[in-house]
JSON list of C-alpha atoms in Angstrom, two decimals:
[
{"chain": "P", "resi": 1, "resn": "MET", "atom": "CA", "xyz": [15.85, 41.10, -6.41]},
{"chain": "P", "resi": 2, "resn": "PRO", "atom": "CA", "xyz": [12.70, 40.87, -4.95]},
{"chain": "P", "resi": 3, "resn": "PHE", "atom": "CA", "xyz": [12.03, 38.61, -1.56]},
{"chain": "P", "resi": 4, "resn": "TRP", "atom": "CA", "xyz": [9.29, 36.70, -3.15]},
{"chain": "P", "resi": 5, "resn": "VAL", "atom": "CA", "xyz": [11.68, 35.54, -6.20]},
{"chain": "P", "resi": 6, "resn": "LEU", "atom": "CA", "xyz": [13.97, 34.00, -2.15]},
{"chain": "P", "resi": 7, "resn": "TRP", "atom": "CA", "xyz": [10.88, 32.26, -1.11]},
{"chain": "P", "resi": 8, "resn": "LEU", "atom": "CA", "xyz": [9.76, 30.66, -4.36]},
{"chain": "P", "resi": 9, "resn": "ILE", "atom": "CA", "xyz": [14.10, 29.52, -4.16]},
{"chain": "P", "resi": 10, "resn": "ALA", "atom": "CA", "xyz": [13.91, 28.63, 0.32]},
{"chain": "P", "resi": 11, "resn": "ALA", "atom": "CA", "xyz": [10.82, 27.02, -1.45]},
{"chain": "P", "resi": 12, "resn": "ALA", "atom": "CA", "xyz": [12.44, 24.87, -3.84]},
{"chain": "P", "resi": 13, "resn": "ALA", "atom": "CA", "xyz": [15.27, 24.03, -1.81]},
{"chain": "P", "resi": 14, "resn": "LEU", "atom": "CA", "xyz": [12.92, 23.14, 1.60]},
{"chain": "P", "resi": 15, "resn": "GLY", "atom": "CA", "xyz": [11.21, 21.07, -1.82]},
{"chain": "P", "resi": 16, "resn": "VAL", "atom": "CA", "xyz": [14.50, 18.88, -2.73]},
{"chain": "P", "resi": 17, "resn": "ALA", "atom": "CA", "xyz": [15.88, 18.17, 1.32]},
{"chain": "P", "resi": 18, "resn": "GLU", "atom": "CA", "xyz": [11.65, 16.51, 1.53]},
{"chain": "P", "resi": 19, "resn": "VAL", "atom": "CA", "xyz": [12.67, 14.39, -1.37]},
{"chain": "P", "resi": 20, "resn": "PHE", "atom": "CA", "xyz": [16.52, 13.21, 0.24]},
{"chain": "P", "resi": 21, "resn": "THR", "atom": "CA", "xyz": [15.06, 13.50, 4.29]},
{"chain": "P", "resi": 22, "resn": "LEU", "atom": "CA", "xyz": [11.33, 12.45, 3.97]},
{"chain": "P", "resi": 23, "resn": "THR", "atom": "CA", "xyz": [10.58, 13.38, 7.43]},
{"chain": "P", "resi": 24, "resn": "LEU", "atom": "CA", "xyz": [6.96, 15.50, 6.26]},
{"chain": "P", "resi": 25, "resn": "ALA", "atom": "CA", "xyz": [8.78, 19.19, 7.92]},
{"chain": "P", "resi": 26, "resn": "LEU", "atom": "CA", "xyz": [10.42, 20.40, 4.69]},
{"chain": "P", "resi": 27, "resn": "GLY", "atom": "CA", "xyz": [7.83, 19.77, 2.81]},
{"chain": "P", "resi": 28, "resn": "LEU", "atom": "CA", "xyz": [5.18, 21.58, 4.65]},
{"chain": "P", "resi": 29, "resn": "LEU", "atom": "CA", "xyz": [8.49, 24.46, 5.71]},
{"chain": "P", "resi": 30, "resn": "ALA", "atom": "CA", "xyz": [7.85, 24.46, 1.37]},
{"chain": "P", "resi": 31, "resn": "ALA", "atom": "CA", "xyz": [4.36, 25.26, 1.08]},
{"chain": "P", "resi": 32, "resn": "ALA", "atom": "CA", "xyz": [4.14, 27.40, 3.46]},
{"chain": "P", "resi": 33, "resn": "ALA", "atom": "CA", "xyz": [7.55, 29.69, 1.75]},
{"chain": "P", "resi": 34, "resn": "LEU", "atom": "CA", "xyz": [5.62, 29.11, -1.40]},
{"chain": "P", "resi": 35, "resn": "ILE", "atom": "CA", "xyz": [2.48, 30.70, -0.44]},
{"chain": "P", "resi": 36, "resn": "ALA", "atom": "CA", "xyz": [4.55, 33.45, 1.22]},
{"chain": "P", "resi": 37, "resn": "GLY", "atom": "CA", "xyz": [6.49, 34.29, -2.48]},
{"chain": "P", "resi": 38, "resn": "VAL", "atom": "CA", "xyz": [2.83, 33.75, -4.02]},
{"chain": "P", "resi": 39, "resn": "VAL", "atom": "CA", "xyz": [1.88, 36.60, -1.60]},
{"chain": "P", "resi": 40, "resn": "GLY", "atom": "CA", "xyz": [4.77, 38.63, -2.28]},
{"chain": "P", "resi": 41, "resn": "ALA", "atom": "CA", "xyz": [4.10, 38.30, -6.02]},
{"chain": "P", "resi": 42, "resn": "ILE", "atom": "CA", "xyz": [1.03, 39.64, -6.10]},
{"chain": "P", "resi": 43, "resn": "GLY", "atom": "CA", "xyz": [3.00, 42.71, -4.68]},
{"chain": "P", "resi": 44, "resn": "MET", "atom": "CA", "xyz": [2.24, 41.96, -0.48]},
{"chain": "P", "resi": 45, "resn": "GLY", "atom": "CA", "xyz": [4.47, 43.56, 1.97]},
{"chain": "P", "resi": 46, "resn": "PHE", "atom": "CA", "xyz": [7.77, 41.24, 3.72]},
{"chain": "P", "resi": 47, "resn": "ALA", "atom": "CA", "xyz": [5.22, 42.07, 7.34]},
{"chain": "P", "resi": 48, "resn": "THR", "atom": "CA", "xyz": [2.48, 40.32, 5.18]},
{"chain": "P", "resi": 49, "resn": "GLN", "atom": "CA", "xyz": [4.92, 37.49, 3.20]},
{"chain": "P", "resi": 50, "resn": "VAL", "atom": "CA", "xyz": [6.22, 36.39, 6.61]},
{"chain": "P", "resi": 51, "resn": "ALA", "atom": "CA", "xyz": [3.11, 36.53, 8.78]},
{"chain": "P", "resi": 52, "resn": "ALA", "atom": "CA", "xyz": [1.87, 34.19, 6.06]},
{"chain": "P", "resi": 53, "resn": "PHE", "atom": "CA", "xyz": [5.00, 32.21, 6.03]},
{"chain": "P", "resi": 54, "resn": "VAL", "atom": "CA", "xyz": [4.11, 32.05, 10.27]},
{"chain": "P", "resi": 55, "resn": "ILE", "atom": "CA", "xyz": [0.66, 31.47, 9.23]},
{"chain": "P", "resi": 56, "resn": "ALA", "atom": "CA", "xyz": [1.02, 28.70, 6.95]},
{"chain": "P", "resi": 57, "resn": "SER", "atom": "CA", "xyz": [3.85, 26.79, 8.73]},
{"chain": "P", "resi": 58, "resn": "ALA", "atom": "CA", "xyz": [2.56, 26.64, 11.97]},
{"chain": "P", "resi": 59, "resn": "ALA", "atom": "CA", "xyz": [-0.96, 25.36, 10.39]},
{"chain": "P", "resi": 60, "resn": "GLY", "atom": "CA", "xyz": [1.29, 22.51, 8.58]},
{"chain": "P", "resi": 61, "resn": "LEU", "atom": "CA", "xyz": [3.13, 21.65, 11.26]},
{"chain": "P", "resi": 62, "resn": "LEU", "atom": "CA", "xyz": [-0.01, 22.05, 13.83]},
{"chain": "P", "resi": 63, "resn": "VAL", "atom": "CA", "xyz": [-2.74, 20.24, 11.99]},
{"chain": "P", "resi": 64, "resn": "VAL", "atom": "CA", "xyz": [-1.73, 18.18, 8.51]},
{"chain": "P", "resi": 65, "resn": "ARG", "atom": "CA", "xyz": [1.66, 16.49, 9.89]},
{"chain": "P", "resi": 66, "resn": "PRO", "atom": "CA", "xyz": [0.28, 14.84, 12.76]},
{"chain": "P", "resi": 67, "resn": "ILE", "atom": "CA", "xyz": [-2.66, 14.30, 11.01]},
{"chain": "P", "resi": 68, "resn": "ALA", "atom": "CA", "xyz": [-0.80, 12.54, 8.24]},
{"chain": "P", "resi": 69, "resn": "LYS", "atom": "CA", "xyz": [2.21, 10.73, 9.72]},
{"chain": "P", "resi": 70, "resn": "ARG", "atom": "CA", "xyz": [-1.22, 9.01, 12.24]},
{"chain": "P", "resi": 71, "resn": "HIS", "atom": "CA", "xyz": [-2.11, 7.65, 8.13]},
{"chain": "P", "resi": 72, "resn": "LEU", "atom": "CA", "xyz": [1.54, 6.39, 7.62]},
{"chain": "P", "resi": 73, "resn": "GLN", "atom": "CA", "xyz": [1.66, 4.79, 10.87]},
{"chain": "P", "resi": 74, "resn": "GLN", "atom": "CA", "xyz": [-1.60, 2.63, 10.06]},
{"chain": "P", "resi": 75, "resn": "PRO", "atom": "CA", "xyz": [-1.07, -1.52, 10.50]},
{"chain": "P", "resi": 76, "resn": "PRO", "atom": "CA", "xyz": [-1.41, -3.35, 6.85]},
{"chain": "P", "resi": 77, "resn": "LEU", "atom": "CA", "xyz": [-4.71, -4.37, 7.17]},
{"chain": "P", "resi": 78, "resn": "LEU", "atom": "CA", "xyz": [-5.50, -7.24, 7.79]},
{"chain": "P", "resi": 79, "resn": "ARG", "atom": "CA", "xyz": [-7.15, -10.27, 5.47]},
{"chain": "P", "resi": 80, "resn": "SER", "atom": "CA", "xyz": [-10.21, -12.20, 6.32]},
{"chain": "P", "resi": 81, "resn": "GLY", "atom": "CA", "xyz": [-13.24, -14.26, 5.33]},
{"chain": "P", "resi": 82, "resn": "THR", "atom": "CA", "xyz": [-11.80, -16.27, 2.05]},
{"chain": "P", "resi": 83, "resn": "ASP", "atom": "CA", "xyz": [-8.62, -13.20, 2.27]},
{"chain": "P", "resi": 84, "resn": "ARG", "atom": "CA", "xyz": [-6.98, -15.31, 4.02]},
{"chain": "P", "resi": 85, "resn": "LEU", "atom": "CA", "xyz": [-6.68, -19.14, 2.63]},
{"chain": "P", "resi": 86, "resn": "VAL", "atom": "CA", "xyz": [-4.64, -17.91, -0.25]},
{"chain": "P", "resi": 87, "resn": "GLY", "atom": "CA", "xyz": [-0.65, -18.89, 0.11]},
{"chain": "P", "resi": 88, "resn": "GLN", "atom": "CA", "xyz": [-1.98, -21.38, 2.74]},
{"chain": "P", "resi": 89, "resn": "SER", "atom": "CA", "xyz": [-1.39, -25.37, 2.39]},
{"chain": "P", "resi": 90, "resn": "ALA", "atom": "CA", "xyz": [-3.69, -27.93, 1.51]},
{"chain": "P", "resi": 91, "resn": "VAL", "atom": "CA", "xyz": [-4.23, -31.20, 1.19]},
{"chain": "P", "resi": 92, "resn": "VAL", "atom": "CA", "xyz": [-5.98, -33.47, -1.98]},
{"chain": "P", "resi": 93, "resn": "VAL", "atom": "CA", "xyz": [-8.44, -35.26, -1.08]},
{"chain": "P", "resi": 94, "resn": "ASP", "atom": "CA", "xyz": [-9.98, -36.63, -4.01]},
{"chain": "P", "resi": 95, "resn": "GLU", "atom": "CA", "xyz": [-8.02, -35.31, -7.85]},
{"chain": "P", "resi": 96, "resn": "VAL", "atom": "CA", "xyz": [-7.34, -32.26, -8.80]},
{"chain": "P", "resi": 97, "resn": "THR", "atom": "CA", "xyz": [-7.42, -31.32, -12.25]},
{"chain": "P", "resi": 98, "resn": "GLY", "atom": "CA", "xyz": [-8.85, -28.11, -14.04]},
{"chain": "P", "resi": 99, "resn": "GLU", "atom": "CA", "xyz": [-11.80, -28.23, -13.76]},
{"chain": "P", "resi": 100, "resn": "HIS", "atom": "CA", "xyz": [-12.35, -30.04, -10.62]},
{"chain": "P", "resi": 101, "resn": "GLY", "atom": "CA", "xyz": [-11.90, -31.99, -6.88]},
{"chain": "P", "resi": 102, "resn": "ARG", "atom": "CA", "xyz": [-11.04, -31.41, -3.36]},
{"chain": "P", "resi": 103, "resn": "VAL", "atom": "CA", "xyz": [-8.98, -30.20, -1.01]},
{"chain": "P", "resi": 104, "resn": "LYS", "atom": "CA", "xyz": [-8.42, -30.45, 2.86]},
{"chain": "P", "resi": 105, "resn": "LEU", "atom": "CA", "xyz": [-8.34, -26.18, 3.40]},
{"chain": "P", "resi": 106, "resn": "SER", "atom": "CA", "xyz": [-8.41, -25.09, 6.84]},
{"chain": "P", "resi": 107, "resn": "GLY", "atom": "CA", "xyz": [-9.66, -27.95, 8.48]},
{"chain": "P", "resi": 108, "resn": "GLU", "atom": "CA", "xyz": [-12.73, -28.32, 6.13]},
{"chain": "P", "resi": 109, "resn": "GLU", "atom": "CA", "xyz": [-13.16, -29.37, 2.37]},
{"chain": "P", "resi": 110, "resn": "TRP", "atom": "CA", "xyz": [-13.29, -27.17, 0.27]},
{"chain": "P", "resi": 111, "resn": "SER", "atom": "CA", "xyz": [-14.27, -27.21, -3.89]},
{"chain": "P", "resi": 112, "resn": "ALA", "atom": "CA", "xyz": [-11.04, -27.63, -5.68]},
{"chain": "P", "resi": 113, "resn": "ARG", "atom": "CA", "xyz": [-8.76, -26.66, -9.15]},
{"chain": "P", "resi": 114, "resn": "CYS", "atom": "CA", "xyz": [-6.09, -26.60, -10.53]},
{"chain": "P", "resi": 115, "resn": "ILE", "atom": "CA", "xyz": [-5.37, -23.27, -12.03]},
{"chain": "P", "resi": 116, "resn": "ASP", "atom": "CA", "xyz": [-3.39, -24.91, -14.83]},
{"chain": "P", "resi": 117, "resn": "GLU", "atom": "CA", "xyz": [-5.98, -27.41, -16.71]},
{"chain": "P", "resi": 118, "resn": "ASP", "atom": "CA", "xyz": [-3.53, -30.07, -18.21]},
{"chain": "P", "resi": 119, "resn": "THR", "atom": "CA", "xyz": [-2.10, -30.32, -14.88]},
{"chain": "P", "resi": 120, "resn": "VAL", "atom": "CA", "xyz": [-3.93, -33.49, -12.84]},
{"chain": "P", "resi": 121, "resn": "ILE", "atom": "CA", "xyz": [-2.81, -33.91, -8.91]},
{"chain": "P", "resi": 122, "resn": "PRO", "atom": "CA", "xyz": [-3.20, -37.52, -6.58]},
{"chain": "P", "resi": 123, "resn": "PRO", "atom": "CA", "xyz": [-4.96, -37.49, -3.53]},
{"chain": "P", "resi": 124, "resn": "GLY", "atom": "CA", "xyz": [-2.75, -36.10, -1.25]},
{"chain": "P", "resi": 125, "resn": "THR", "atom": "CA", "xyz": [-0.28, -33.60, -2.64]},
{"chain": "P", "resi": 126, "resn": "ARG", "atom": "CA", "xyz": [0.19, -30.42, -0.99]},
{"chain": "P", "resi": 127, "resn": "VAL", "atom": "CA", "xyz": [-0.38, -27.66, -2.54]},
{"chain": "P", "resi": 128, "resn": "ASP", "atom": "CA", "xyz": [-0.75, -24.17, -2.30]},
{"chain": "P", "resi": 129, "resn": "VAL", "atom": "CA", "xyz": [-4.35, -22.31, -2.28]},
{"chain": "P", "resi": 130, "resn": "MET", "atom": "CA", "xyz": [-3.43, -19.60, -5.26]},
{"chain": "P", "resi": 131, "resn": "GLN", "atom": "CA", "xyz": [-7.12, -17.68, -5.39]},
{"chain": "P", "resi": 132, "resn": "ILE", "atom": "CA", "xyz": [-9.62, -19.05, -4.14]},
{"chain": "P", "resi": 133, "resn": "ASP", "atom": "CA", "xyz": [-12.72, -18.06, -7.27]},
{"chain": "P", "resi": 134, "resn": "GLY", "atom": "CA", "xyz": [-15.86, -18.16, -5.36]},
{"chain": "P", "resi": 135, "resn": "ALA", "atom": "CA", "xyz": [-16.09, -21.86, -3.28]},
{"chain": "P", "resi": 136, "resn": "THR", "atom": "CA", "xyz": [-13.61, -23.22, -5.14]},
{"chain": "P", "resi": 137, "resn": "ALA", "atom": "CA", "xyz": [-9.61, -23.08, -4.20]},
{"chain": "P", "resi": 138, "resn": "VAL", "atom": "CA", "xyz": [-8.06, -22.29, -6.96]},
{"chain": "P", "resi": 139, "resn": "VAL", "atom": "CA", "xyz": [-4.56, -24.47, -6.44]},
{"chain": "P", "resi": 140, "resn": "TYR", "atom": "CA", "xyz": [-1.53, -25.34, -7.59]},
{"chain": "P", "resi": 141, "resn": "PRO", "atom": "CA", "xyz": [0.67, -28.81, -5.85]},
{"chain": "P", "resi": 142, "resn": "ARG", "atom": "CA", "xyz": [3.17, -27.35, -3.97]},
{"chain": "P", "resi": 143, "resn": "GLU", "atom": "CA", "xyz": [6.14, -29.97, -5.71]},
{"chain": "P", "resi": 144, "resn": "ALA", "atom": "CA", "xyz": [7.01, -31.32, -9.16]},
{"chain": "P", "resi": 145, "resn": "LEU", "atom": "CA", "xyz": [4.57, -34.20, -10.50]},
{"chain": "P", "resi": 146, "resn": "PRO", "atom": "CA", "xyz": [6.15, -36.90, -10.47]}
]
């Protein structure tokens, strides 16, 4: 059996192992074994195949893996502006319908409308902000209305 076939078998085995471990190292070694297999398939000798594997492994583990790990460990994006208001609680100041109303949200009065066009929310009711549409808070009552 030619050596390049063994490289391809090793690449497949390392790829499967990467799926189960998610270390990123085995996946990069699988890619290096695949490269060595391709080098062997085009007719290069065993020494060249080993050199290709070593170079590809070193490049993957020393260059690609640290960059990939850094990207995986980035903190989630912080919501700012009006995006941070979505999910917050507000209090109805003026009756809110499907078309108009006012709520007190984060210490400020906002124009508001109910996400359900048929619902009327009386003043003093606590609502949740579902989305911000321009300068209007789209809200829904937190508890069932009487």
